XYZ file of C-alpha atoms in Angstrom:
603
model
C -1.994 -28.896 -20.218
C -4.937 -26.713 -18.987
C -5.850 -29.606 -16.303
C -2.563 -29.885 -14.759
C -2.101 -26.459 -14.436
C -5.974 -26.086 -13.118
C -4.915 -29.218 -10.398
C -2.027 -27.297 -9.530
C -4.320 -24.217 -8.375
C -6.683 -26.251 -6.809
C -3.934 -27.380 -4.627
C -2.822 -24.379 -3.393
C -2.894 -23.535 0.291
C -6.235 -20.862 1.183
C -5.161 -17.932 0.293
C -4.112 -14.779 3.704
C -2.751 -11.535 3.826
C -5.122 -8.413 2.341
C -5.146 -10.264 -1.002
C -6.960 -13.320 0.189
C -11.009 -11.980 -1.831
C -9.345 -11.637 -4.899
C -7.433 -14.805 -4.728
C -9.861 -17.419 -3.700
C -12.789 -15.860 -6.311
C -10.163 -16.458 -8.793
C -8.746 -19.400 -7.132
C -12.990 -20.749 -6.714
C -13.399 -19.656 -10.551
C -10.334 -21.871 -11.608
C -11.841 -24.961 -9.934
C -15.185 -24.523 -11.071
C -13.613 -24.763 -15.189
C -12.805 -28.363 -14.301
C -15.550 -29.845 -15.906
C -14.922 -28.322 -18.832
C -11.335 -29.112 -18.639
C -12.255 -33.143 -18.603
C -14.113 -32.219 -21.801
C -11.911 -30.630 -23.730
C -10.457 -31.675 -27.366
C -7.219 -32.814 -28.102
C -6.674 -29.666 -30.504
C -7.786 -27.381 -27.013
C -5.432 -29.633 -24.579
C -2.190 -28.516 -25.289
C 0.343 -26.383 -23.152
C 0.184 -23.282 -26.314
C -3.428 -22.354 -26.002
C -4.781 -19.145 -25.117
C -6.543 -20.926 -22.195
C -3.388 -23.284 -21.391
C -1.600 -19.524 -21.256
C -4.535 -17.912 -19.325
C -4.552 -20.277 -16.570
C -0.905 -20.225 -16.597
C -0.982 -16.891 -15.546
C -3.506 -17.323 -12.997
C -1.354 -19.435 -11.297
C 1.669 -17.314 -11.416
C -0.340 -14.855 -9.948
C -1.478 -17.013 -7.152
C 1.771 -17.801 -6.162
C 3.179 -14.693 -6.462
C 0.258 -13.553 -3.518
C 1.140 -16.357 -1.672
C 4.530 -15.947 -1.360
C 4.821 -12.117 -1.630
C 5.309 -9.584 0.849
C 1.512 -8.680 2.701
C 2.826 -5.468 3.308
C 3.997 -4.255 0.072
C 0.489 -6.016 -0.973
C -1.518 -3.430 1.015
C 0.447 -0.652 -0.012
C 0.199 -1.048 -3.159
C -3.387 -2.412 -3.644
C -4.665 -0.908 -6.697
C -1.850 -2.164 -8.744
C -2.226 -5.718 -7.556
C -5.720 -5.762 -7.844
C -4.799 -4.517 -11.780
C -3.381 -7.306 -12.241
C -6.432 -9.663 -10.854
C -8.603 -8.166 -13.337
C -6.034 -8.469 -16.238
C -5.865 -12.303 -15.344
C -9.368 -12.619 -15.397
C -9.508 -10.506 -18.431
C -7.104 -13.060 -20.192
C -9.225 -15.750 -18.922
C -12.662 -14.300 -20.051
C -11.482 -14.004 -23.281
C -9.811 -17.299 -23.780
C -13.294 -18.909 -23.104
C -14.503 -16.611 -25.515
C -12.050 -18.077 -28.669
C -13.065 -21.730 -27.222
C -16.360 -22.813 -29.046
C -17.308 -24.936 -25.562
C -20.935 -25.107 -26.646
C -19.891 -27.305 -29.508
C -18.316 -29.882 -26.635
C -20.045 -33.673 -25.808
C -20.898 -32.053 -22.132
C -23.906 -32.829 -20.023
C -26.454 -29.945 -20.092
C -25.790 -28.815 -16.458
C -21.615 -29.217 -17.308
C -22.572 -26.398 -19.961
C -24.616 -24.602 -18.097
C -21.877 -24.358 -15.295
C -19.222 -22.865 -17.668
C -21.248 -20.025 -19.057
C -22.348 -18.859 -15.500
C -18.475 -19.250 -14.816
C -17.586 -17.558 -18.203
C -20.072 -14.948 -17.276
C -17.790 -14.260 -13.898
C -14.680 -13.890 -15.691
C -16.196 -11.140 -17.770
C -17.343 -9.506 -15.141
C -14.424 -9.894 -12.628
C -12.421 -8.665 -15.974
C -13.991 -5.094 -15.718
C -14.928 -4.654 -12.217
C -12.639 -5.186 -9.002
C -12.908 -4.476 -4.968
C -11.599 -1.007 -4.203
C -9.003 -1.363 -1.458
C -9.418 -1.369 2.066
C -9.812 2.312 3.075
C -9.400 1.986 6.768
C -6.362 -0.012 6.105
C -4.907 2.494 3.597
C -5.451 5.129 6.542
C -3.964 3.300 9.036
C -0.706 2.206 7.129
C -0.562 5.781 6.504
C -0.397 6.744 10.285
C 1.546 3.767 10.787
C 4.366 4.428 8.458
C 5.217 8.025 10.046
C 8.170 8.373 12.512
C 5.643 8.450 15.333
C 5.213 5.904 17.643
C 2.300 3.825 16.596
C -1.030 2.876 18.605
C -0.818 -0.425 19.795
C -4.376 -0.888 18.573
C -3.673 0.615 15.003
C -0.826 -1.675 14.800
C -3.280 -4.773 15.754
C -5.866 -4.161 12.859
C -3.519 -3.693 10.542
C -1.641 -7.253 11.942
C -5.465 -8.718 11.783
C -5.908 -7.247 7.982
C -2.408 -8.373 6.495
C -2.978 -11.771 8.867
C 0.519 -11.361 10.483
C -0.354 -13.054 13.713
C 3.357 -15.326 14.763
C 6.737 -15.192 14.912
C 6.489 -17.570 11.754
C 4.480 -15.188 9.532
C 6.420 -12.449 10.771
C 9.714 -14.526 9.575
C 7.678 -15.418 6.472
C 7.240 -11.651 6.037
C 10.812 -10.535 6.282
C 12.292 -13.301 3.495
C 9.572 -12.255 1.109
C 10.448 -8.785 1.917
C 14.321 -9.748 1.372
C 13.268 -11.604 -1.923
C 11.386 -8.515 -3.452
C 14.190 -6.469 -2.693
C 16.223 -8.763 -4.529
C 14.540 -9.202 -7.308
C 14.154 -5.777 -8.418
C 17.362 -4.967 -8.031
C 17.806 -3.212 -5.100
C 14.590 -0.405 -6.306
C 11.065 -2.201 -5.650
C 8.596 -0.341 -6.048
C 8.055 0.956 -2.634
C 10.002 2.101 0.118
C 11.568 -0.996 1.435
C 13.414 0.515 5.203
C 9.352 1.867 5.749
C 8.231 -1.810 4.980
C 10.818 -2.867 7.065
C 10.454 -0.611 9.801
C 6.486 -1.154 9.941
C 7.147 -5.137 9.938
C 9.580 -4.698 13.118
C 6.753 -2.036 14.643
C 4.192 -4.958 14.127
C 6.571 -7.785 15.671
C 6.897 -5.727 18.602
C 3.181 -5.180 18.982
C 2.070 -8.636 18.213
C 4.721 -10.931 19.297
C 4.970 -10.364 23.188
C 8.500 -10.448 24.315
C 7.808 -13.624 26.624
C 6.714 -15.726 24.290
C 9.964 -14.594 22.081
C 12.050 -15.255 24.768
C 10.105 -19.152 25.645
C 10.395 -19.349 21.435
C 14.322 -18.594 21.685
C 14.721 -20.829 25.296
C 13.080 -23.830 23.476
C 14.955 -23.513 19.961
C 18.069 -22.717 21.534
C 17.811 -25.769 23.641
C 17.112 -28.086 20.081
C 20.130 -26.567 18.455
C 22.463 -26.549 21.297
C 24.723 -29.802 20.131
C 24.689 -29.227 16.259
C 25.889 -26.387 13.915
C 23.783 -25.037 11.792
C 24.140 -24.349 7.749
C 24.443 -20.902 6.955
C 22.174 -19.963 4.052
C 23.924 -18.806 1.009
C 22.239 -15.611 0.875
C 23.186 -14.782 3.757
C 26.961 -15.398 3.133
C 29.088 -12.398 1.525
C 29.961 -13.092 -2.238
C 33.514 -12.414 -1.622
C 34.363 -13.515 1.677
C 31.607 -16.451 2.020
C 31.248 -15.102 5.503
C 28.052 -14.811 7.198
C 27.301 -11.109 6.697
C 27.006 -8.609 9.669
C 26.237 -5.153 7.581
C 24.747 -5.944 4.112
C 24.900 -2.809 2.156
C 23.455 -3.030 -1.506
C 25.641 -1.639 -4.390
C 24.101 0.335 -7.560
C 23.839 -3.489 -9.800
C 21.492 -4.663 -6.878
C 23.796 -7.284 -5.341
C 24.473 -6.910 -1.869
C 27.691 -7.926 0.207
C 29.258 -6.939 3.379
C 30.638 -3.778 4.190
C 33.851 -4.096 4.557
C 34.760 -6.262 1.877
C 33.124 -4.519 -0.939
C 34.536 -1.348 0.768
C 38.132 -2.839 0.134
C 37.068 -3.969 -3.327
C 36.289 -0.213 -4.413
C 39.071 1.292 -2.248
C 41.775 -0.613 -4.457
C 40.053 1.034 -7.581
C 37.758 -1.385 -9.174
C 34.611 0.038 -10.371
C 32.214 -2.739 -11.215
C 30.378 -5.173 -9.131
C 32.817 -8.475 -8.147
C 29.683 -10.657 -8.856
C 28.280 -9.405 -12.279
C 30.660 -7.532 -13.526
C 28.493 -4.753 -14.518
C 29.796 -1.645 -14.332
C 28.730 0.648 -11.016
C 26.480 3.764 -12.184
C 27.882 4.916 -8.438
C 29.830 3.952 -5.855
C 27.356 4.676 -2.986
C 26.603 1.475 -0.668
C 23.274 1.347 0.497
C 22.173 -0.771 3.624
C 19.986 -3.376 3.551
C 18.449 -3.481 6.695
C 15.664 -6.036 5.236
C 18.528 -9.011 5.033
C 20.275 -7.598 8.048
C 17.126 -8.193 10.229
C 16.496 -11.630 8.635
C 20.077 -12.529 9.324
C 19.938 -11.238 12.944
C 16.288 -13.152 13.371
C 18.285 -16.375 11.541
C 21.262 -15.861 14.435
C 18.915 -15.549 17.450
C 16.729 -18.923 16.016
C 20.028 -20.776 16.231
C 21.600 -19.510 19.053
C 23.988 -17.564 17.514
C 26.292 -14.016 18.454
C 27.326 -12.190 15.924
C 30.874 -11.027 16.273
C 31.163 -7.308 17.201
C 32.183 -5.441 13.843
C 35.939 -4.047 14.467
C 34.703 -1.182 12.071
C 31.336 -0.542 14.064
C 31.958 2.717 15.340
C 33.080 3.914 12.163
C 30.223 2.278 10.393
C 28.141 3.817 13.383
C 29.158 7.069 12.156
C 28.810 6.729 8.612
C 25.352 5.086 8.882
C 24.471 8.714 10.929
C 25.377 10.810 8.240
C 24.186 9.207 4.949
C 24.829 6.208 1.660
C 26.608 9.584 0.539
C 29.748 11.388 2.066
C 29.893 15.104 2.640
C 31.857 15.282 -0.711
C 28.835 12.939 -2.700
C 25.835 15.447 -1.076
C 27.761 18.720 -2.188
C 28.448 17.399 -5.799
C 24.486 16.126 -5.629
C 23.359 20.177 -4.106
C 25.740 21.797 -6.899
C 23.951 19.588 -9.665
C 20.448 20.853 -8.435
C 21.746 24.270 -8.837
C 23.273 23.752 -11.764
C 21.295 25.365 -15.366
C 21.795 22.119 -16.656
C 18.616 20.814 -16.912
C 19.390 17.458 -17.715
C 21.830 17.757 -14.361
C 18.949 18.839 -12.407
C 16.464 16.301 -13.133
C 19.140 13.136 -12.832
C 19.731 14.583 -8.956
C 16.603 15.520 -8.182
C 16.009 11.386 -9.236
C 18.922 10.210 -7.436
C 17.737 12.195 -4.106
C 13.953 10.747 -4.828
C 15.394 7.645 -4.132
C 17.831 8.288 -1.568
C 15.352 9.680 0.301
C 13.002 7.345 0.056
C 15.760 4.645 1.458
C 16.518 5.638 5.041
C 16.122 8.095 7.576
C 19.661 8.748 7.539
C 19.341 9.766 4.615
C 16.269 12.233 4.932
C 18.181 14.208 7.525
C 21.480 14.489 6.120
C 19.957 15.453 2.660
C 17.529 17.943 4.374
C 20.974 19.255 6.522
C 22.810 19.529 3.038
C 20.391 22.256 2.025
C 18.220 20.366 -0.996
C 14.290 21.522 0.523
C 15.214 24.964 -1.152
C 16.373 23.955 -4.315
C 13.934 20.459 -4.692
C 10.609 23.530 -3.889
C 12.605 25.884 -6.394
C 12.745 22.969 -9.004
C 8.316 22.568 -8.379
C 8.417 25.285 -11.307
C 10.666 23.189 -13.605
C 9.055 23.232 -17.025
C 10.431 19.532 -17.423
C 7.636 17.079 -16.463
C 10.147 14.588 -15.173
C 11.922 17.140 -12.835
C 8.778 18.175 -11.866
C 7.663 14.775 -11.329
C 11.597 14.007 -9.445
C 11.466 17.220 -7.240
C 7.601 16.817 -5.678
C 8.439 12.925 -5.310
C 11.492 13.743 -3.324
C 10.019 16.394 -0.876
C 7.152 13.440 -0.385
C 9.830 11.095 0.214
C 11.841 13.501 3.010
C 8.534 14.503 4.481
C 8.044 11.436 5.974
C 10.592 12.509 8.441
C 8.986 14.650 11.193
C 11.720 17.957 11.138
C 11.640 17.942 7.591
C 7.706 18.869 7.280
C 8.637 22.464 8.890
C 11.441 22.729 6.462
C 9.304 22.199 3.481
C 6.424 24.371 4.953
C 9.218 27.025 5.482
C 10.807 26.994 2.036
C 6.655 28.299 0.523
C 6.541 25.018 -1.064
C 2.497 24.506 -0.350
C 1.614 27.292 -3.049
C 3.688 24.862 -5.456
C 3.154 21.937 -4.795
C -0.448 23.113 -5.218
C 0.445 24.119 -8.876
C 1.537 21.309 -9.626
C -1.329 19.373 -7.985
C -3.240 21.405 -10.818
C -1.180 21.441 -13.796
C 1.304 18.261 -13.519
C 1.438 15.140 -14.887
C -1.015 12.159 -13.662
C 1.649 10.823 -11.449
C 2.717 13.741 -10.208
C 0.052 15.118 -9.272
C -0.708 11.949 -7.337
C 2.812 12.356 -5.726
C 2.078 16.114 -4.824
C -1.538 15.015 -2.942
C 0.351 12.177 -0.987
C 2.784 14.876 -0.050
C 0.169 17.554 1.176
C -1.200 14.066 3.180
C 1.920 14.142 4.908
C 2.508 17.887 5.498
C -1.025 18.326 6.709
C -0.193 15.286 9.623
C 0.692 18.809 11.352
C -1.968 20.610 12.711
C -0.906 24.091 11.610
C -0.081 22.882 8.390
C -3.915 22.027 7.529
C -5.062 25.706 7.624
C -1.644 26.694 5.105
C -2.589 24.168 2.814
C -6.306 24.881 2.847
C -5.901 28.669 1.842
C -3.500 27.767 -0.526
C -6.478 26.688 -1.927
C -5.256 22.903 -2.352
C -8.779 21.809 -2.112
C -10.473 22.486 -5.314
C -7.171 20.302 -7.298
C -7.709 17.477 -4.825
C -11.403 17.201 -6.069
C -10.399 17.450 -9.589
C -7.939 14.548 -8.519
C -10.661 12.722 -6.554
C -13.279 12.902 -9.954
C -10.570 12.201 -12.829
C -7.614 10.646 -11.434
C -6.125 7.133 -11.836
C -7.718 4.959 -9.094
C -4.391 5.674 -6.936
C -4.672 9.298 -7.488
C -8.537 8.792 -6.272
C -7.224 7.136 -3.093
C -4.226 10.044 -2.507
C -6.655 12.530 -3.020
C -9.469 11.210 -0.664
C -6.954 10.631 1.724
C -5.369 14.178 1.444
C -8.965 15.736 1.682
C -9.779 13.972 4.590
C -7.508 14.955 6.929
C -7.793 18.357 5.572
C -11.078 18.476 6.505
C -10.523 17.780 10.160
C -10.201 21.397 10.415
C -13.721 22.975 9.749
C -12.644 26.044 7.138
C -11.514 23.368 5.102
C -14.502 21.664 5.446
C -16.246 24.483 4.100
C -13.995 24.911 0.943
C -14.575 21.781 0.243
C -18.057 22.030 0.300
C -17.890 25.134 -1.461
C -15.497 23.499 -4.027
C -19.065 20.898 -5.119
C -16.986 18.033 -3.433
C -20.470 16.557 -2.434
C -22.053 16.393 -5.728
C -18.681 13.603 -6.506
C -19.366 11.964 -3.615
C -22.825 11.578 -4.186
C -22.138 10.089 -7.505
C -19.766 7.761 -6.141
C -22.497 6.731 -3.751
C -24.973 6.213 -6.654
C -22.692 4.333 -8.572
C -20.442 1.924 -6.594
C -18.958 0.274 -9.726
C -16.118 3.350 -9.671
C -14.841 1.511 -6.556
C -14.674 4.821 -4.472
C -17.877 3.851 -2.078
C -15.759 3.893 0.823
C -13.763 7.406 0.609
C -17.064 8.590 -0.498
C -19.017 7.630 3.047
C -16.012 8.526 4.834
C -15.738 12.129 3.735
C -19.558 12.743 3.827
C -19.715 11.653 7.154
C -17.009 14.219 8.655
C -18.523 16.711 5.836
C -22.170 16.333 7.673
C -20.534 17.194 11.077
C -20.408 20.778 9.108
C -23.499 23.202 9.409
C -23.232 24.292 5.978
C -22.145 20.575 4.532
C -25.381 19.126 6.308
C -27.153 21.208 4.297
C -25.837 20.489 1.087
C -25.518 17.278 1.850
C -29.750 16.919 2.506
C -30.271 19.088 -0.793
C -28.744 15.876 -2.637
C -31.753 13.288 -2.062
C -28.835 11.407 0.212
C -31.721 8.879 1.566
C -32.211 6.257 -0.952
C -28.396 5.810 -1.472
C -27.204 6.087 2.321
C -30.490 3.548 3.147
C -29.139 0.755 0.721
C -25.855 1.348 2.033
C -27.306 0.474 5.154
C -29.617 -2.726 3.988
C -26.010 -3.985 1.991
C -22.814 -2.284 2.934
C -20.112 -4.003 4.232
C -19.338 -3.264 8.257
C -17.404 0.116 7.943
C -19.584 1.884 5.109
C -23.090 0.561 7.202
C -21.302 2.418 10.699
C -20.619 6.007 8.553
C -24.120 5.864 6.565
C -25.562 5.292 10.054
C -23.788 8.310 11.142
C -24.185 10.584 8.304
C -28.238 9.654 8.362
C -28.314 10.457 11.829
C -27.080 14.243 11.311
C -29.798 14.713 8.808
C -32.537 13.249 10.667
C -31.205 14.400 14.078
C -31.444 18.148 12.010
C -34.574 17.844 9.678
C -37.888 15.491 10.531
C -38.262 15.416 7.059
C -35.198 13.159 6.283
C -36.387 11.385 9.047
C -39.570 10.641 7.320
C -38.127 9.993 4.242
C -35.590 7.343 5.508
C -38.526 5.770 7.306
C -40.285 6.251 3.911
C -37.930 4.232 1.911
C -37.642 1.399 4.421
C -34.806 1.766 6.280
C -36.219 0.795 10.049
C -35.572 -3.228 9.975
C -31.994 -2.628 8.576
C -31.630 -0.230 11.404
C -33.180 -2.505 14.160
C -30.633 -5.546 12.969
C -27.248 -2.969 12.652
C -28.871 -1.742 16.000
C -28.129 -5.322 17.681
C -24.725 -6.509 14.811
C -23.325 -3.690 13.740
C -20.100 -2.029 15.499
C -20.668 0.031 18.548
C -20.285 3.761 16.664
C -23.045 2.138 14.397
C -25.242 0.920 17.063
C -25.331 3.785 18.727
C -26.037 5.794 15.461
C -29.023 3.016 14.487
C -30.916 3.002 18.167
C -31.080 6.948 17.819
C -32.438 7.331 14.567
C -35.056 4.242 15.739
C -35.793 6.945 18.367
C -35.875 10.218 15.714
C -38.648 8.078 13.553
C -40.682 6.814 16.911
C -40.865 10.388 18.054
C -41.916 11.693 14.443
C -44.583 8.825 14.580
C -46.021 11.086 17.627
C -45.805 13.940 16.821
């Protein structure tokens, strides 16, 4: 029934995490159909209607944000928001088969459900673009570094992870992705799992865990608590203390399913499926949740008899010495069928652990994944660049890839690849170009021009890698001439002119470190920025208002013309109220452009 399932969104909790816009419009849309939902027919009640099936998914969807991972929300934005516009799609056009003007409905009940109608159609087409800043800062975030306390605070404010409780919340949905897809989610779970711990440690002081533990410890002291079935091993029905994952997706405890393989067996003991390999991976997202579980209760985890073995292993890799040599000779095989299944299985080996990024970088693969960049087989291609992104991410390994002359490659296939490649091969000159040095190789490899091309007709993720990559290229100034060389501002003018391509944010943020450029600020005033940059200002959101400010006050602060012209076209009251509400960069920015435009006045 449409009106159960349209109760049963209305009573879902406000929506939190970076997810929360899209969910309560849709979540507000949904409530505001109830009128029409009192109205309907018999023959347009039941539980098999396109609108019955719409609003169905609507609420799958909902609760699917709700209790999904915020992390793996923000990192993969676009393909969530996708999926918001897809629901509202199905929605829109649901409405559209139902004949609703035909209905016994007051006049303003009608009138109520074609404005709403009217929403779906349009939330159908057009979504919010992600949050830029927040894509840059889970970017920095998820390197090896050490984070900035302060980084690691937004992005705590942005996914709303504030307590220990979200935190916990965090970690099971985490565990319960992970599970779900089988052991692959789309994403790299151990960098999920390592930013979640980086934000616990940030947000969570350690005396308030330590009053948390005192008090619950204190509750618990006189009873025993239930161990959670999950957490127990499938064979021995002991509580786990090193979960490792094996190639069906199930995961059990070390040493038992160690035993299991060790007397010959070769399919998992809970499926029965047969084992594509025998590697054990570790799932450090249920081992955290068990060792949070444990500390909660006031429990001590037995010290593993096999820990310093386990130690060991855990420092080399889920392969042995014997597994990486087989997986090298494959890549050097002439087999190409060999070469792209290894180059696969070390894309996602590598994208596991970083165990495993060292001891497949030690075992020689940089080389041979850079030599396989000129495979003429898409999906090596696609394996091999994927791979080198995925070992990147460890700090020693950028040298090694620099080292092997992958940047000329990888910049070929940035031009030539497939869509997803060449998305893969951007994020991966993002990473290499964290290094200083590395900024000036990639620039005169001339990576610059394919990122545009990226930027202008890429998928919207391959917009975001490529705005990303050209931004922090462009923190060194040569590069910031190639790009302006390349026509990037033309694009980003565009973008600017029309917002509805959901790139407004890259856009402002590469024009403003673009204008900081001599030869940029001129190219940049030759575009008749004013009348875009001013309504940013009158309408943006907080961000875009602070680098339109800044990017207006480099032409004005170099040409009394703009000045005149932004004055022209009405910018001064927008300017006096950021002056007072906007952030400090973009007060600053707004009081000295007020003081550009009095001084024109007297001149």
């Amino acid at each position: 029934m449409p009106k159960r399932v349209a109760d049963e969104i209305a009573a879902l909790p406000e929506p939190r995490g970076p997810l929360r816009r899209p969910c309560a419009d849709l979540s507000r849309r949904v409530r505001l159909l109830a009128p029409l939902l009192d109205h309907l027919p018999a023959s347009s009640s039941s539980s098999s209607t396109p609108l019955a099936d719409a609003l169905g998914a609507a609420r799958d969807l909902l609760r699917k944000t709700r209790d999904g991972s915020k992390i793996d929300q923000a990192m993969r934005g676009d393909a969530f928001l996708d999926e918001f516009a897809g629901v509202n799609r199905q929605i829109h056009l649901a409405l559209d088969a139902l004949p609703y003007n035909t209905f016994h409905m007051p006049q303003e009940v009608q009138e109520q459900v074609a404005l709403v109608h009217s929403q779906f159609q349009r939330a159908s087409t057009r979504t919010d673009p992600p949050d830029t800043q927040l894509s840059m800062d889970l970017a920095w975030a998820l390197t090896d570094n050490p984070s900035d306390p302060a980084l690691l605070t937004r992005i705590s404010h942005k996914l709303q992870l504030h307590t220990m409780a979200d935190m916990k919340n965090e970690s099971i949905a985490l565990h319960n992705m992970v599970i779900s897809t089988a052991g692959e989610p789309d994403g790299c779970v151990d960098q999920m799992s390592s930013l979640l711990k980086k934000l616990k440690d940030c947000v969570v002081t350690e005396d308030h865990a330590n009053d948390a533990l005192t008090t619950r410890s204190a509750s618990i002291k006189h009873r025993s608590p239930i161990i959670p079935d999950e957490f127990r091993c499938p064979i021995s029905l002991e509580l786990m203390q090193d979960p490792v994952i094996v190639s069906s997706g199930q995961t059990y405890e070390r040493s038992c399913i160690q035993k299991w393989l060790d007397s010959g067996h070769k399919t998992c003991p809970k499926t029965q499926q047969p084992l594509s390999h025998t590697s054990l991976t570790p799932n450090f997202v249920l081992k955290s949740l068990i060792s949070q579980w444990c500390e909660a209760n006031g429990i001590e985890l037995p010290k593993n008899k096999q820990n310093s073995r386990d130690k060991k292993a855990a420092k080399s890799s889920d392969y042995d010495h014997a597994g990486l040599v087989s997986l090298m000779n494959r890549l050097r095989s002439g087999n190409q069928d060999e070469q792209r299944a290894a180059a696969g299985e070390i894309r996602l080996l590598a994208k596991r652990n970083v165990n495993n990024r060292i001891c497949i970088a030690e075992a020689g693969a940089i080389p041979l994944l850079v030599n396989l960049l000129s495979s003429s087989d898409p999906r090596t291609q696609e394996h091999a660049v994927t791979a080198l992104l995925n070992l990147s991410i460890h700090e020693n390994n950028k040298a090694s890839i620099v080292d092997s002359h992958a940047i000329p490659k990888i910049v070929e296939v940035l031009k030539t690849g497939s869509m997803e490649t060449r998305e893969n091969a951007a994020a991966t000159l993002f990473s290499l170009s964290v290094v200083d040095e590395n900024k000036v190789t990639i620039g005169a490899a001339g990576a610059i021009p394919p990122l545009i091309n990226l930027l202008c007709d890429g998928s919207p993720r391959g917009k975001k890698d490529a705005a990303t990559a050209i931004f922090n290229l462009c923190i060194y100034q040569g590069n910031k001439v190639r790009a302006v060389k390349a026509g990037i501002v033309i694009h980003l003018m565009n973008f600017l002119v029309d917002p509805t391509g959901g790139m407004i944010d890259e856009a402002l943020s590469l024009l403003s470190i673009l204008a900081g450029n001599p030869e940029g600020k001129i190219v940049i005033a030759r575009s008749e920025p004013i009348p875009p940059l001013v309504e940013v200002i009158k309408t943006g959101s907080p961000r875009n208002r602070e680098n339109a400010a800044a990017i207006l006050w480099l032409l004005c602060s170099a040409d009394t013309e703009q000045t005149l012209a932004a004055k022209a076209a009405g910018v001064e009251d927008a300017l006096k109220e950021l002056s007072e509400t906007g952030t400090d960069r973009a007060k600053r920015k707004a009081s000295s452009i007020l003081e550009l435009m009095h001084q024109a006045n007297e001149a």
